Rosetta silent file (secondary structure, phi, psi, omega in degrees, C-alpha in Angstrom):
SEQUENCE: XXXXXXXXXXXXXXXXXXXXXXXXXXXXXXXXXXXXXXXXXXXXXXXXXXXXXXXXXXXXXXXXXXXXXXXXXXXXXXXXXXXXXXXXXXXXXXXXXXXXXXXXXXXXXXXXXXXXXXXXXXXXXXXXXXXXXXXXXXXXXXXXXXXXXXXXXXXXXXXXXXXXXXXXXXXXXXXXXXXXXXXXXXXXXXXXXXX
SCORE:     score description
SCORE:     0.000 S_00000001
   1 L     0.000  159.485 -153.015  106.323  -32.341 -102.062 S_00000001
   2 L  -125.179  157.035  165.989  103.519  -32.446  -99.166 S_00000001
   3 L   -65.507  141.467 -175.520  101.939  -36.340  -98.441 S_00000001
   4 L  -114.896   17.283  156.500   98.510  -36.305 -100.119 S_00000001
   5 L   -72.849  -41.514 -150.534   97.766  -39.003  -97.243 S_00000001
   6 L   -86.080  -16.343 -156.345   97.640  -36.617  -94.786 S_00000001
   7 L  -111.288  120.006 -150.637   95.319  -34.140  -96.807 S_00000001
   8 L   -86.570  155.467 -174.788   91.571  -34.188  -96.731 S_00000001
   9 H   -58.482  -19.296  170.828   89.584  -34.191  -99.394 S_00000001
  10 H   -61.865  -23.949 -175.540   88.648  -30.622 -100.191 S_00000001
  11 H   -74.461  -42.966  178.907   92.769  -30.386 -100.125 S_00000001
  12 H   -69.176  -35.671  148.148   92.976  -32.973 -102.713 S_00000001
  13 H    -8.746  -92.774 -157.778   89.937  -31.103 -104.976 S_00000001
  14 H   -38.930  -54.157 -174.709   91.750  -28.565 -104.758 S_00000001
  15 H   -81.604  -20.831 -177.176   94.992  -29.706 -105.808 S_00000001
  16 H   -57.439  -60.094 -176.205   93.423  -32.104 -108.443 S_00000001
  17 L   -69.835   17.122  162.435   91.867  -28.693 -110.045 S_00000001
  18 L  -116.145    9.117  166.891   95.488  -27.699 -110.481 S_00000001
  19 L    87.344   15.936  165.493   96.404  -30.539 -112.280 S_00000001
  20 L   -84.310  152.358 -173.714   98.166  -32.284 -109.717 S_00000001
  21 H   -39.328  -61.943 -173.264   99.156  -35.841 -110.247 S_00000001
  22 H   -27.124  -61.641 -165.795   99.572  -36.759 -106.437 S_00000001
  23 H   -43.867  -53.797 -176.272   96.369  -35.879 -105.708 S_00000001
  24 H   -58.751  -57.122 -178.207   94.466  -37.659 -108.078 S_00000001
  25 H   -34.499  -59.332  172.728   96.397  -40.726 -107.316 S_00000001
  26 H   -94.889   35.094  148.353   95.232  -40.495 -103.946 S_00000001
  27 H   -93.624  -16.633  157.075   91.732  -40.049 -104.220 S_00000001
  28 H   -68.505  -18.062  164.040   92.171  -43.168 -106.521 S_00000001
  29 L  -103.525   -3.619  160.151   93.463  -44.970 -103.655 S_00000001
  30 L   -99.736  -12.305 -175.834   91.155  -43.906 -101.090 S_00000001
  31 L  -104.203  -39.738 -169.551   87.780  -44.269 -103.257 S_00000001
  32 H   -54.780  -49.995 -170.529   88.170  -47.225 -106.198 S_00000001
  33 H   -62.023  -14.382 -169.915   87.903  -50.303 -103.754 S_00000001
  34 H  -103.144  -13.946 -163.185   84.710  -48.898 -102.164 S_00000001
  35 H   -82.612  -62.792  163.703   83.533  -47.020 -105.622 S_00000001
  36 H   -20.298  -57.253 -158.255   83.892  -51.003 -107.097 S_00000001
  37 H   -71.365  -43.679 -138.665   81.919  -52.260 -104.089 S_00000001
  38 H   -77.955  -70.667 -176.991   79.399  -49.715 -104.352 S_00000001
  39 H   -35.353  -54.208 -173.079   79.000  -50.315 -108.285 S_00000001
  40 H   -68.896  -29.710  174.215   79.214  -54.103 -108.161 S_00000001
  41 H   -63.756    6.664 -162.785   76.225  -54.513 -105.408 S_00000001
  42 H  -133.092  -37.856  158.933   74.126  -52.705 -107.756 S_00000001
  43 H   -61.949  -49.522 -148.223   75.474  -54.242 -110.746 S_00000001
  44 L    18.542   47.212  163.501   76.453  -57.960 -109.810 S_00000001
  45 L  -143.177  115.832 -172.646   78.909  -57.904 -112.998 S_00000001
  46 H   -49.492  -70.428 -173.702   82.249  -57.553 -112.345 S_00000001
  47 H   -47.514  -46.276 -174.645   83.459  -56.097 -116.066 S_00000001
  48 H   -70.531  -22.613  175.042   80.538  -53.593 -116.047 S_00000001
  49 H   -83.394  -35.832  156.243   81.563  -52.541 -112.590 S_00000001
  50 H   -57.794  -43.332 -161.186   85.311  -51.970 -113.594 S_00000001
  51 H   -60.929  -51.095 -149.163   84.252  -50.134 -116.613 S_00000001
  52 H   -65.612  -73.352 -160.846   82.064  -47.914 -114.284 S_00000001
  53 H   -64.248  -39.220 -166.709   84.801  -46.977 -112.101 S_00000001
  54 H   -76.652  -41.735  171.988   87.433  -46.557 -114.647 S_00000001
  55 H   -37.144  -42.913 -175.220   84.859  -44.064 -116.838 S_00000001
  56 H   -84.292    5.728 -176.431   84.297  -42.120 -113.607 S_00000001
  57 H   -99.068  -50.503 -162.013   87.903  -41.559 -112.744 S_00000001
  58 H   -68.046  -17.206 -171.390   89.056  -40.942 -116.662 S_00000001
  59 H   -70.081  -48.821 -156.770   85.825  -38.585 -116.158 S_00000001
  60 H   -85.766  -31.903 -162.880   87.249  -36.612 -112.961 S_00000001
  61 H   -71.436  -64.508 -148.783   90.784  -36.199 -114.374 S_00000001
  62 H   -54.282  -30.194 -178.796   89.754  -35.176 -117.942 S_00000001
  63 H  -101.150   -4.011  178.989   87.472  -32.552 -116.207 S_00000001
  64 H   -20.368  -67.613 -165.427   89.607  -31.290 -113.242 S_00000001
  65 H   -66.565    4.030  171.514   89.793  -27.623 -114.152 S_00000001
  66 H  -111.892    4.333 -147.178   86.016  -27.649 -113.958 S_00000001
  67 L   -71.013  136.701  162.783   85.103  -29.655 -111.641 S_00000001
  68 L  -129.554  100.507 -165.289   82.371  -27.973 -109.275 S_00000001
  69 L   -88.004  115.272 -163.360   81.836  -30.440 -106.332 S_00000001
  70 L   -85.766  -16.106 -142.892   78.850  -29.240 -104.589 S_00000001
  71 L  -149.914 -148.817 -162.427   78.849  -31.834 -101.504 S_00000001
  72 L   -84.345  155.145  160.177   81.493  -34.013 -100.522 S_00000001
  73 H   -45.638  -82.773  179.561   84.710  -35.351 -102.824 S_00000001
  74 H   -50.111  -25.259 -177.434   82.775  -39.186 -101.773 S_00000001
  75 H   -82.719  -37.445  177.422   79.304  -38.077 -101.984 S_00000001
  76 H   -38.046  -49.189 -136.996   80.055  -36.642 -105.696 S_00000001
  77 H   -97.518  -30.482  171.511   81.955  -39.770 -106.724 S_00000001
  78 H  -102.415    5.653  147.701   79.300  -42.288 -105.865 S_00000001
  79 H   -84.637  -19.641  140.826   76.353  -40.361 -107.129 S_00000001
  80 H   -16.529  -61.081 -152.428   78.786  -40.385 -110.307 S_00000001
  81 H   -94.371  -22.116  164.588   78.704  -43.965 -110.252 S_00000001
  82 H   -82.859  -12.951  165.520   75.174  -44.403 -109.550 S_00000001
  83 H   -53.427  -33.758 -152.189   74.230  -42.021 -112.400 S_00000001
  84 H   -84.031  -44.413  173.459   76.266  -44.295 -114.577 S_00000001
  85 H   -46.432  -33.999  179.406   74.635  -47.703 -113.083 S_00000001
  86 H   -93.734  -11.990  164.375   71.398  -46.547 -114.081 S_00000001
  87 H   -73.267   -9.365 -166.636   72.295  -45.715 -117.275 S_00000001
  88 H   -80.709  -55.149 -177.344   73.625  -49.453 -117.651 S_00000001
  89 H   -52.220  -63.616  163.005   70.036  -50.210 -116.249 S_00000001
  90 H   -21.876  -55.740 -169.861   68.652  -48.378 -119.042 S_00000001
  91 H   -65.896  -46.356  174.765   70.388  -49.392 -121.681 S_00000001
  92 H   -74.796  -23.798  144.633   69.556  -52.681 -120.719 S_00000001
  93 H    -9.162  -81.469 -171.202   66.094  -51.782 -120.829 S_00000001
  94 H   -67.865  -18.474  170.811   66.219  -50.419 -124.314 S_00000001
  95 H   -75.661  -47.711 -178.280   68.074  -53.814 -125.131 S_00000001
  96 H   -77.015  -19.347  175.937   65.339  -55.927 -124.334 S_00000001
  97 H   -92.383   12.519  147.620   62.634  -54.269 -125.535 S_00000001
  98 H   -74.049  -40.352  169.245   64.585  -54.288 -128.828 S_00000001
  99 H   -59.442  -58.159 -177.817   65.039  -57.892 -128.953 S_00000001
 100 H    -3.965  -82.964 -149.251   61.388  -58.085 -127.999 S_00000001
 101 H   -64.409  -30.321 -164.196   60.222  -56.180 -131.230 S_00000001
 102 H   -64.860  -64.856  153.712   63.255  -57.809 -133.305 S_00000001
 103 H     7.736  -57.458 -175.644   62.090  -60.763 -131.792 S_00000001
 104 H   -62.203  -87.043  175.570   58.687  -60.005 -133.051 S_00000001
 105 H   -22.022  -74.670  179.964   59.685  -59.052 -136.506 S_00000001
 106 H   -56.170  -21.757 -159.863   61.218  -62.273 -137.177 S_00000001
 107 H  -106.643   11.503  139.211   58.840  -64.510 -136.104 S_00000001
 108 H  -101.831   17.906 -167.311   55.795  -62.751 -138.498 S_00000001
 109 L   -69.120  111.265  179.780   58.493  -62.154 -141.224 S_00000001
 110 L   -61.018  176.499 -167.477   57.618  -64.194 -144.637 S_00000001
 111 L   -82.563  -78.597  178.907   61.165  -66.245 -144.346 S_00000001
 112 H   -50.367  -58.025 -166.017   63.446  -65.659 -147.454 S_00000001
 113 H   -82.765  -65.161  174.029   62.987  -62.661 -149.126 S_00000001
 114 H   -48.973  -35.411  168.440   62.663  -60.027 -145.950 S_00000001
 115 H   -53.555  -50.402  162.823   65.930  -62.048 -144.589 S_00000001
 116 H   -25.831  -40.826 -161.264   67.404  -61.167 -147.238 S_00000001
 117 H  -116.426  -11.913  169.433   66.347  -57.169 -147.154 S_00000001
 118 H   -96.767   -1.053  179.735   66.931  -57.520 -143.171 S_00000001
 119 H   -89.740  -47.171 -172.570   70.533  -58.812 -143.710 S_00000001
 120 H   -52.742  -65.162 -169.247   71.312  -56.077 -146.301 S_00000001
 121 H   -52.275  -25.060 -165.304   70.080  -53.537 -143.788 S_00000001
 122 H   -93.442  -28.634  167.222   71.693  -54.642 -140.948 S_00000001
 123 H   -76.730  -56.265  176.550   75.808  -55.168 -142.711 S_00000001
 124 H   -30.361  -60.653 -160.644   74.608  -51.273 -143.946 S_00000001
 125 H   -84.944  -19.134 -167.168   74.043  -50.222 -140.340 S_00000001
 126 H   -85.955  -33.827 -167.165   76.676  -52.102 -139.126 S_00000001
 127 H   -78.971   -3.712  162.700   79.117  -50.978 -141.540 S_00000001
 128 H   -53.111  -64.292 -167.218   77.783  -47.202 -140.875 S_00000001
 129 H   -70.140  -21.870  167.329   78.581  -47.619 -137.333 S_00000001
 130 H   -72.724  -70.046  166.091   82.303  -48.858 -138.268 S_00000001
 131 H   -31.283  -39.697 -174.001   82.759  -45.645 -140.384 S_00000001
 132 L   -77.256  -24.000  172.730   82.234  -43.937 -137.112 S_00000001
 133 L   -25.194  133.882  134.117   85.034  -45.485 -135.096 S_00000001
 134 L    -2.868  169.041  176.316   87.616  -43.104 -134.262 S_00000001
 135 H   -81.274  -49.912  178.370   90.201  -43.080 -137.362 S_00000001
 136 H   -50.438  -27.984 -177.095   93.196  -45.003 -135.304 S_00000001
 137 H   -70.697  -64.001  164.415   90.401  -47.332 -134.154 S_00000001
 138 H   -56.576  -48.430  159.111   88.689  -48.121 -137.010 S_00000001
 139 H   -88.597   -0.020  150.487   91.757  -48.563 -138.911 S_00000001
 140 H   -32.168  -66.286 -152.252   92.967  -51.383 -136.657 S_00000001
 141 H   -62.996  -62.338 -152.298   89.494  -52.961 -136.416 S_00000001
 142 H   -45.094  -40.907 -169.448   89.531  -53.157 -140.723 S_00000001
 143 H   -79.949   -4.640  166.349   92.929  -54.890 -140.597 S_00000001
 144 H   -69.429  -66.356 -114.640   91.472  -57.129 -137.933 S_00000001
 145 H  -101.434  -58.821  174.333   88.463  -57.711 -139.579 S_00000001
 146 L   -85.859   -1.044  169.238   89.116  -57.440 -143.748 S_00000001
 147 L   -94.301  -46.064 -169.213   92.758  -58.537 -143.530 S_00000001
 148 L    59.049   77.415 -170.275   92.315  -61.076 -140.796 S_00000001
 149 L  -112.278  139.489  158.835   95.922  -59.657 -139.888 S_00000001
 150 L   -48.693  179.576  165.564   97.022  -60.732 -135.972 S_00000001
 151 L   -96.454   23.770  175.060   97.736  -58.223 -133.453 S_00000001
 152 L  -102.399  -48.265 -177.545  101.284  -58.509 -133.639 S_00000001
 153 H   -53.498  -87.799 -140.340  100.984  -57.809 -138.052 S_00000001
 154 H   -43.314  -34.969 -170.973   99.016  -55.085 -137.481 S_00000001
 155 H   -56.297  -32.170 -172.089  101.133  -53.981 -134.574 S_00000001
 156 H   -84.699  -26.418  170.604  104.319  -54.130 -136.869 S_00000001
 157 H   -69.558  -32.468 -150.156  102.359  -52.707 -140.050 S_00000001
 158 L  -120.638   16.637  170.046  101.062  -49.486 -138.066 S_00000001
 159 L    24.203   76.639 -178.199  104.847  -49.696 -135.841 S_00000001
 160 L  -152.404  128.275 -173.562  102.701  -49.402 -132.514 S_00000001
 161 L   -40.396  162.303  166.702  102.453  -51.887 -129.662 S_00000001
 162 H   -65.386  -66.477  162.172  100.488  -55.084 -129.414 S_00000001
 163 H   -16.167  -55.474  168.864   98.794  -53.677 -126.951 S_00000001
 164 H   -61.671  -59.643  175.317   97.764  -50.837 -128.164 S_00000001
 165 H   -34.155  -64.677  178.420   95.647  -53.237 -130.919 S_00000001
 166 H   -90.233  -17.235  136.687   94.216  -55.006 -128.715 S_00000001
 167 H    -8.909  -68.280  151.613   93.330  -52.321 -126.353 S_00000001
 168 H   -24.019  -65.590  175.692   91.883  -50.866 -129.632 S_00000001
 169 H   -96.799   -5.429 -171.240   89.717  -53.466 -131.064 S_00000001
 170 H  -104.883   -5.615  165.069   88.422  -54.824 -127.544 S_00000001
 171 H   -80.748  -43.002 -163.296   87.664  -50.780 -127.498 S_00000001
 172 H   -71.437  -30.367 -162.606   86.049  -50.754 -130.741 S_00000001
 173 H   -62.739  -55.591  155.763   84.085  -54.180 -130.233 S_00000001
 174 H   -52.857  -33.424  176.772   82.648  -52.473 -127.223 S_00000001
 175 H   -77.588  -23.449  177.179   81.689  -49.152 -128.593 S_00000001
 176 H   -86.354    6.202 -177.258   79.863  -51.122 -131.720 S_00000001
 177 H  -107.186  -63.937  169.606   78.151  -53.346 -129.019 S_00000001
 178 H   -51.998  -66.953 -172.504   76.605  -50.039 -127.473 S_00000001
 179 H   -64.146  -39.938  155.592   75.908  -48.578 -130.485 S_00000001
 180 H   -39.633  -35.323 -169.299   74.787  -51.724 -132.069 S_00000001
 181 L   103.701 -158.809  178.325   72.789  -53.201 -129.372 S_00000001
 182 L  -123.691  -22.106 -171.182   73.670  -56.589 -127.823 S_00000001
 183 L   -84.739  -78.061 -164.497   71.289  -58.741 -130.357 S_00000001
 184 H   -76.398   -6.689  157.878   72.941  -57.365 -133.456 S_00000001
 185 H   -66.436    4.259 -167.701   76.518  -57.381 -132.520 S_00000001
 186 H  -103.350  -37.203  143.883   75.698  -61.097 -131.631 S_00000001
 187 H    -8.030  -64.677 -159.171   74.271  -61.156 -135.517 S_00000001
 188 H  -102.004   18.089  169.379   77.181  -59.579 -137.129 S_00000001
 189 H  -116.801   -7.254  161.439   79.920  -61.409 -135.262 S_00000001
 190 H   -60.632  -14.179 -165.240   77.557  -65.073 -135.784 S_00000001
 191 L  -133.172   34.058  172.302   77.712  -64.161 -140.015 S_00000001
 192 L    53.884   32.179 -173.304   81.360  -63.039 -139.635 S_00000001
 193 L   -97.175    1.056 -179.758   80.665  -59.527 -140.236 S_00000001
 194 L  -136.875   87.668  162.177   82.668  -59.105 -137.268 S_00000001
 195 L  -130.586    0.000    0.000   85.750  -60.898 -136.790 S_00000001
């Protein structure tokens, strides 16, 4: 077995796009604390900066046998993670000018009766966006959510670690938080529509 310390990075490519383990490990130990630093200056959020880095790693393995690095192993992996930072930046963009207009909406809104037809719409979209969940995901979240079951029941009804649950629903909460937006997940877990 050869030291993947000793082997520069085109060697580790290389060995990566053959599916070895080794390799990958150690371009995960020569890149994540500085991919992290890199992320978090540009970020200043710690979670979102973790996220970043684990998406671009689960990114390089899952894609190994294609990988076409044009430039360096390091220059790839942090224009990775600044593509992904500016998509964060984006996003958050598109979040605020959403509150804005929601923002908006409510406050020329007659009171009762559109709350009413803006509530309906809004469990509809949410529970649309539930349907979409993975299956394994989604049925977790329901037994969280329409059961109120712990993660230890569910773990022992669906004979799968706790872990794995909450793994699961702290996966799901996030993907319905993207897809939702940040103002109406804060909506549908404020009315319980979320729990």
């Amino acid at each position: 077995m050869t030291d993947c310390r000793t082997l520069s990075d085109a060697q580790l490519v290389d060995l990566l796009k053959a599916g070895d383990h080794h390799s990958f490990t150690e371009i995960y130990k020569r890149y994540n604390s500085l991919l992290y630093i890199y992320a978090y200056k540009k970020l200043q959020d710690n979670e979102s900066a973790k996220d970043i880095i684990q998406e671009i790693y689960t990114h390089l393995w899952n894609s190994r046998s294609n990988l076409n690095i044009q430039t360096t192993l390091s220059g790839y992996l942090y224009k990775a993670v600044l593509n992904r930072v500016l998509n964060v930046f984006r996003h958050v963009a598109i979040t605020q000018e959403y509150i804005s207009s929601f923002k908006e909406v409510i406050d020329n809104a007659p009171a009762q009766t559109d709350y009413r037809i803006r509530e309906k719409d809004l469990k509809s979209l949410i529970e649309k966006e539930i349907n979409n969940l993975p299956e394994k995901m989604r049925e977790i979240f329901q037994l969280r959510r329409q059961e109120y079951l712990s993660n230890k029941e569910i773990a022992d009804r669906l004979n799968i670690s706790e872990h794995t649950v909450a793994t699961q629903i702290k996966r799901a909460l996030k993907t319905l938080r993207g897809k939702l937006g940040l103002l109406l997940f804060i909506y549908a877990f404020l009315t319980g529509m979320l729990k």
